[in-house]
Tab-separated table of C-alpha atoms and ligand atoms in Angstrom:
chain	number	residue	atom	x	y	z
K	623	MET	CA	-10.377	-0.933	-14.963
K	624	GLY	CA	-13.815	-1.348	-13.394
K	625	ILE	CA	-14.264	-1.208	-9.634
K	626	VAL	CA	-15.931	-3.918	-7.543
K	627	ASN	CA	-16.024	-3.148	-3.824
K	628	VAL	CA	-16.638	-6.016	-1.438
K	629	THR	CA	-16.706	-3.836	1.666
K	630	PRO	CA	-19.548	-2.933	4.019
K	631	ASP	CA	-18.436	0.725	4.305
K	632	SER	CA	-17.251	1.797	0.865
K	633	PHE	CA	-18.192	5.432	0.387
K	634	SER	CA	-19.980	5.306	-2.924
K	635	ASP	CA	-21.542	1.866	-3.103
K	636	GLY	CA	-22.791	1.770	0.474
K	637	GLY	CA	-22.418	-1.954	0.985
K	638	ARG	CA	-24.653	-2.845	-1.939
K	639	PHE	CA	-22.184	-5.472	-3.069
K	640	LEU	CA	-21.515	-6.980	0.324
K	641	ASP	CA	-22.530	-10.448	-0.824
K	642	ALA	CA	-20.083	-12.340	-3.008
K	643	SER	CA	-22.863	-13.086	-5.467
K	644	ASP	CA	-23.679	-9.403	-5.877
K	645	ALA	CA	-19.988	-8.557	-6.313
K	646	ILE	CA	-19.606	-11.323	-8.896
K	647	ALA	CA	-22.642	-10.063	-10.813
K	648	GLN	CA	-21.195	-6.547	-10.692
K	649	GLY	CA	-17.849	-7.783	-12.075
K	650	LEU	CA	-19.590	-9.631	-14.922
K	651	ARG	CA	-21.614	-6.519	-15.720
K	652	LEU	CA	-18.493	-4.347	-15.825
K	653	ARG	CA	-16.876	-6.754	-18.288
K	654	GLU	CA	-19.993	-6.563	-20.491
K	655	GLU	CA	-19.776	-2.769	-20.299
K	656	GLY	CA	-16.242	-2.859	-21.675
K	657	ALA	CA	-13.878	-3.170	-18.735
K	658	ASP	CA	-10.562	-4.836	-19.656
K	659	LEU	CA	-9.741	-5.371	-15.988
K	660	VAL	CA	-11.931	-5.727	-12.891
K	661	ASP	CA	-10.460	-4.469	-9.606
K	662	VAL	CA	-11.720	-6.337	-6.534
K	663	GLY	CA	-11.217	-4.647	-3.158
K	664	GLY	CA	-12.201	-5.806	0.319
K	665	GLU	CA	-10.373	-3.306	2.478
K	666	SER	CA	-11.748	0.221	2.640
K	667	THR	CA	-9.056	2.834	2.200
K	668	ARG	CA	-11.505	5.610	3.123
K	669	PRO	CA	-9.723	8.470	4.901
K	670	GLY	CA	-9.914	7.672	8.625
K	671	ALA	CA	-10.939	4.061	8.046
K	672	ALA	CA	-9.874	1.305	10.419
K	673	ALA	CA	-7.728	-1.528	9.046
K	674	VAL	CA	-9.536	-4.741	8.091
K	675	PRO	CA	-8.158	-7.983	9.610
K	676	VAL	CA	-6.604	-10.309	7.054
K	677	GLU	CA	-9.093	-13.144	7.643
K	678	GLU	CA	-12.034	-10.814	7.052
K	679	GLU	CA	-10.471	-9.389	3.894
K	680	LEU	CA	-9.830	-12.905	2.550
K	681	ARG	CA	-13.396	-13.929	3.360
K	682	ARG	CA	-14.703	-10.983	1.338
K	683	VAL	CA	-12.504	-11.106	-1.750
K	684	LEU	CA	-11.439	-14.699	-2.459
K	685	PRO	CA	-14.819	-16.045	-3.645
K	686	VAL	CA	-15.182	-13.016	-5.929
K	687	VAL	CA	-11.665	-13.231	-7.402
K	688	GLU	CA	-12.064	-16.962	-7.998
K	689	ALA	CA	-15.467	-16.695	-9.686
K	690	LEU	CA	-14.508	-13.778	-11.948
K	691	ALA	CA	-11.171	-15.338	-12.935
K	692	LYS	CA	-13.008	-18.584	-13.828
K	693	GLU	CA	-15.196	-16.516	-16.157
K	694	GLY	CA	-12.055	-15.446	-18.010
K	695	ILE	CA	-12.012	-11.927	-16.599
K	696	ALA	CA	-8.642	-10.272	-15.930
K	697	VAL	CA	-8.975	-9.600	-12.209
K	698	SER	CA	-6.903	-7.215	-10.164
K	699	ILE	CA	-6.828	-7.380	-6.349
K	700	ASP	CA	-6.811	-4.071	-4.451
K	701	THR	CA	-4.899	-4.877	-1.258
K	702	MET	CA	-1.944	-3.845	0.881
K	703	LYS	CA	-1.494	-7.277	2.522
K	704	PRO	CA	1.033	-9.858	1.235
K	705	GLU	CA	-1.126	-12.750	2.479
K	706	VAL	CA	-4.127	-11.466	0.506
K	707	MET	CA	-1.868	-10.966	-2.553
K	708	ARG	CA	-0.654	-14.578	-2.395
K	709	ARG	CA	-4.109	-16.080	-1.888
K	710	ALA	CA	-5.675	-13.903	-4.617
K	711	ILE	CA	-2.902	-14.925	-7.037
K	712	ASP	CA	-3.618	-18.582	-6.208
K	713	ALA	CA	-7.302	-17.860	-6.910
K	714	GLY	CA	-6.400	-16.624	-10.388
K	715	CYS	CA	-5.952	-12.871	-10.241
K	716	ALA	CA	-3.729	-11.320	-12.924
K	717	VAL	CA	-2.797	-7.996	-11.332
K	718	VAL	CA	-2.006	-6.838	-7.782
K	719	ASN	CA	-3.032	-3.238	-7.109
K	720	ASP	CA	-1.371	-1.938	-3.919
K	721	VAL	CA	-2.263	1.556	-2.692
K	722	TYR	CA	0.697	1.222	-0.280
K	723	GLY	CA	3.171	0.709	-3.138
K	724	PHE	CA	4.459	-2.721	-1.978
K	725	ARG	CA	6.106	-1.217	1.122
K	726	ALA	CA	4.662	-3.854	3.507
K	727	GLU	CA	7.131	-6.510	4.614
K	728	GLY	CA	6.943	-9.378	2.091
K	729	ALA	CA	4.740	-7.574	-0.450
K	730	MET	CA	7.322	-7.456	-3.250
K	731	GLU	CA	8.213	-11.106	-2.697
K	732	ALA	CA	4.526	-12.041	-2.867
K	733	VAL	CA	4.231	-10.701	-6.417
K	734	ALA	CA	7.734	-11.238	-7.812
K	735	ARG	CA	7.661	-14.981	-8.361
K	736	ALA	CA	4.050	-15.061	-9.545
K	737	GLY	CA	4.584	-13.122	-12.770
K	738	VAL	CA	1.494	-10.972	-12.236
K	739	GLY	CA	1.105	-7.336	-13.211
K	740	VAL	CA	1.552	-4.807	-10.420
K	741	VAL	CA	0.157	-1.337	-9.779
K	742	ALA	CA	2.304	0.671	-7.351
K	743	MET	CA	0.445	3.685	-5.947
K	744	HIS	CA	1.707	6.672	-3.974
K	745	MET	CA	0.116	7.485	-0.629
K	746	GLN	CA	1.384	9.987	1.951
K	747	GLY	CA	0.721	8.601	5.453
K	748	THR	CA	-1.763	5.789	6.049
K	749	PRO	CA	-5.493	5.551	5.288
K	750	GLY	CA	-6.172	6.427	8.935
K	751	THR	CA	-4.219	9.686	8.880
K	752	MET	CA	-3.455	10.638	5.275
K	753	GLN	CA	-5.992	13.465	4.882
K	754	LYS	CA	-5.119	15.149	8.220
K	755	GLU	CA	-2.508	17.553	6.876
K	756	PRO	CA	-1.001	16.569	3.525
K	757	ARG	CA	2.294	18.441	2.997
K	758	TYR	CA	4.819	18.551	0.176
K	759	ASP	CA	7.565	20.932	-0.912
K	760	ASP	CA	7.017	19.826	-4.521
K	761	VAL	CA	4.233	17.287	-4.843
K	762	VAL	CA	5.005	16.329	-8.462
K	763	ALA	CA	8.727	15.808	-7.819
K	764	GLU	CA	8.158	13.897	-4.570
K	765	VAL	CA	5.456	11.582	-5.930
K	766	THR	CA	7.476	10.917	-9.096
K	767	GLN	CA	10.629	10.164	-7.104
K	768	PHE	CA	8.701	7.802	-4.817
K	769	LEU	CA	7.103	5.916	-7.732
K	770	LEU	CA	10.360	5.516	-9.658
K	771	GLU	CA	12.053	4.274	-6.484
K	772	ARG	CA	9.261	1.694	-5.998
K	773	ALA	CA	9.523	0.608	-9.641
K	774	HIS	CA	13.260	0.067	-9.272
K	775	ALA	CA	12.784	-1.841	-6.016
K	776	LEU	CA	10.173	-4.071	-7.684
K	777	GLU	CA	12.540	-4.735	-10.593
K	778	ALA	CA	15.330	-5.581	-8.139
K	779	ALA	CA	12.940	-8.042	-6.439
K	780	GLY	CA	12.337	-9.770	-9.781
K	781	VAL	CA	9.258	-8.070	-11.244
K	782	ALA	CA	9.664	-7.531	-14.991
K	783	ARG	CA	9.718	-3.877	-15.988
K	784	ALA	CA	6.888	-4.474	-18.482
K	785	ARG	CA	4.598	-5.607	-15.643
K	786	ILE	CA	4.899	-2.431	-13.565
K	787	VAL	CA	2.224	0.297	-13.581
K	788	LEU	CA	2.582	3.553	-11.616
K	789	ASP	CA	-0.228	5.555	-9.987
K	790	PRO	CA	0.071	9.005	-8.321
K	791	GLY	CA	-2.755	8.106	-5.923
K	792	PHE	CA	-5.270	10.934	-6.264
K	793	GLY	CA	-6.800	11.760	-2.879
K	794	PHE	CA	-4.368	9.630	-0.885
K	795	GLY	CA	-2.677	12.193	1.361
K	796	LYS	CA	-3.316	15.058	-1.077
K	797	THR	CA	-5.278	18.298	-1.014
K	798	VAL	CA	-7.347	19.279	-4.033
K	799	ASP	CA	-4.491	21.551	-5.098
K	800	HIS	CA	-2.010	18.648	-4.862
K	801	ASN	CA	-4.403	16.552	-6.981
K	802	LYS	CA	-4.601	19.300	-9.609
K	803	GLN	CA	-0.827	19.605	-9.827
K	804	LEU	CA	-0.435	15.827	-10.164
K	805	PHE	CA	-3.189	15.604	-12.760
K	806	ARG	CA	-1.545	18.254	-14.917
K	807	ALA	CA	1.776	16.412	-14.556
K	808	LEU	CA	0.432	13.084	-15.893
K	809	PRO	CA	2.314	13.545	-19.204
K	810	GLN	CA	5.616	13.909	-17.299
K	811	LEU	CA	4.835	10.893	-15.121
K	812	ALA	CA	4.038	8.845	-18.234
K	813	SER	CA	7.303	9.939	-19.891
K	814	HIS	CA	9.379	7.533	-17.751
K	815	GLY	CA	8.142	4.546	-19.751
K	816	TYR	CA	5.933	2.842	-17.165
K	817	PRO	CA	2.201	2.762	-17.922
K	818	VAL	CA	0.294	5.150	-15.632
K	819	LEU	CA	-3.011	4.403	-13.892
K	820	ALA	CA	-5.294	7.249	-12.821
K	821	GLY	CA	-8.033	6.782	-10.215
K	822	VAL	CA	-10.335	9.780	-9.800
K	823	SER	CA	-13.775	8.172	-10.142
K	824	ARG	CA	-16.367	9.751	-7.786
K	825	LYS	CA	-13.630	11.079	-5.509
K	826	LYS	CA	-13.931	14.156	-3.284
K	827	MET	CA	-12.112	16.291	-5.858
K	828	ILE	CA	-14.941	15.631	-8.359
K	829	GLY	CA	-17.419	16.532	-5.630
K	830	ASP	CA	-15.565	19.776	-4.929
K	831	PHE	CA	-15.634	20.787	-8.604
K	832	THR	CA	-19.305	19.867	-9.184
K	833	GLY	CA	-20.936	20.295	-5.769
K	834	ARG	CA	-22.398	16.795	-6.073
K	835	PRO	CA	-22.551	13.756	-3.736
K	836	ALA	CA	-20.728	10.545	-4.735
K	837	ALA	CA	-23.748	8.938	-6.418
K	838	GLU	CA	-24.093	11.933	-8.788
K	839	ARG	CA	-20.470	12.281	-9.888
K	840	THR	CA	-20.626	10.162	-13.051
K	841	ALA	CA	-20.399	12.985	-15.611
K	842	GLY	CA	-17.634	14.723	-13.679
K	843	SER	CA	-15.767	11.444	-13.324
K	844	VAL	CA	-16.081	10.648	-17.036
K	845	ALA	CA	-14.685	14.082	-17.902
K	846	ALA	CA	-11.722	13.509	-15.589
K	847	ALA	CA	-11.080	9.978	-16.907
K	848	LEU	CA	-11.116	11.219	-20.499
K	849	LEU	CA	-8.697	14.002	-19.686
K	850	ALA	CA	-6.459	11.538	-17.823
K	851	VAL	CA	-6.268	9.355	-20.938
K	852	GLN	CA	-5.504	12.409	-23.085
K	853	ASN	CA	-2.769	13.275	-20.577
K	854	GLY	CA	-1.118	9.879	-21.019
K	855	ALA	CA	-2.838	7.520	-18.567
K	856	SER	CA	-2.922	3.936	-19.905
K	857	ILE	CA	-5.485	2.690	-17.375
K	858	VAL	CA	-8.347	4.548	-15.705
K	859	ARG	CA	-9.935	3.016	-12.594
K	860	VAL	CA	-13.661	3.791	-12.734
K	861	HIS	CA	-17.068	2.909	-11.286
K	862	ASP	CA	-18.968	3.974	-14.445
K	863	VAL	CA	-17.441	1.707	-17.088
K	864	LYS	CA	-20.103	2.002	-19.801
K	865	GLU	CA	-20.115	5.802	-19.781
K	866	THR	CA	-16.309	6.034	-19.647
K	867	VAL	CA	-15.831	3.573	-22.523
K	868	ASP	CA	-18.327	5.537	-24.668
K	869	ALA	CA	-16.519	8.811	-23.967
K	870	ILE	CA	-13.103	7.359	-24.806
K	871	ASN	CA	-14.421	5.722	-27.996
K	872	VAL	CA	-15.967	8.997	-29.201
K	873	TRP	CA	-12.743	10.853	-28.448
K	874	MET	CA	-10.653	8.276	-30.322
K	875	GLU	CA	-12.861	8.629	-33.420
K	876	LEU	CA	-12.898	12.424	-33.414
K	877	LYS	CA	-9.448	13.434	-32.203
T	1605	LIG	C1	-13.181	4.937	0.260
T	1605	LIG	C2	-12.235	5.922	-0.027
T	1605	LIG	C3	-13.339	3.859	-0.545
T	1605	LIG	C4	-11.414	5.782	-1.125
T	1605	LIG	C5	-12.544	3.739	-1.649
T	1605	LIG	C6	-11.593	4.700	-1.940
T	1605	LIG	C7	-7.399	3.940	-5.930
T	1605	LIG	C8	-7.133	2.591	-5.749
T	1605	LIG	C9	-8.744	3.192	-4.428
T	1605	LIG	C10	-6.610	4.678	-6.859
T	1605	LIG	C11	-5.448	2.628	-7.292
T	1605	LIG	C12	-11.636	4.879	-4.327
T	1605	LIG	C13	-10.733	4.633	-3.141
T	1605	LIG	N1	-8.425	4.292	-5.114
T	1605	LIG	N2	-6.171	1.925	-6.426
T	1605	LIG	N3	-7.977	2.129	-4.813
T	1605	LIG	N4	-5.643	3.961	-7.518
T	1605	LIG	N5	-4.474	2.014	-7.982
T	1605	LIG	O1	-12.017	6.083	-4.470
T	1605	LIG	O2	-6.743	5.888	-7.075
T	1605	LIG	O3	-12.016	3.980	-5.042
T	1605	LIG	S1	-9.928	3.052	-3.201
């Protein structure tokens, strides 16, 4: 899954893809580089970020979703808002990726009837507060319990089991130690039968391990994505598609 940000304040792309045309070009490039899915996001979930009004989010993402879907690309929409989910589905997106795990009023209903794929992610707190003081008794048990509960709620709302993907939400209300524990538990998370998505690309954890700013985290991110796949992840959400695809292809030949 390649990442296309259509936000003015995204931490690693710095607003370079603010214009729809730039975001569309970026999505096309990611497909050429080997992305099977292109994730379009218009609402920054940066720790401490302010919420984006629904009209502004729609203005950012709809032209991009529509153009990429018309090109035959499998588009996923990264949003927490049911209204954005509905409008993006109408514009042709195939997957709804919700970092809030479809807990917003009306979110499950927005995806259930449409027959789209869904990614349910775990987040402790909200984007505004989540990194203040993340706390768990047992982070692996709590995140797993949350995700299985969301999967069952989605199934009860009418989403087919085969369309549900689970994501532990690296960096979303987690310390580096929480992230490490969750990463090492990916095989257990994958053992429940739902495909698992891992998103670690250019995140703070990679910066902590390498001492590098976001723009220089490609090699670290590729290493983490490769290890996530080896640990059972079915989808990796990445900025650096070409490099990640090469690494996974080499691993598949040599393993
Ligand atoms: C600022 C801070 C901008 C954090 C963007 C981010 C995930 C996601 C994001 C993830 C799924 C980023 C995040 N991360 N969706 N959306 N899983 N499913 O680092 O880990 O890209 S936004």
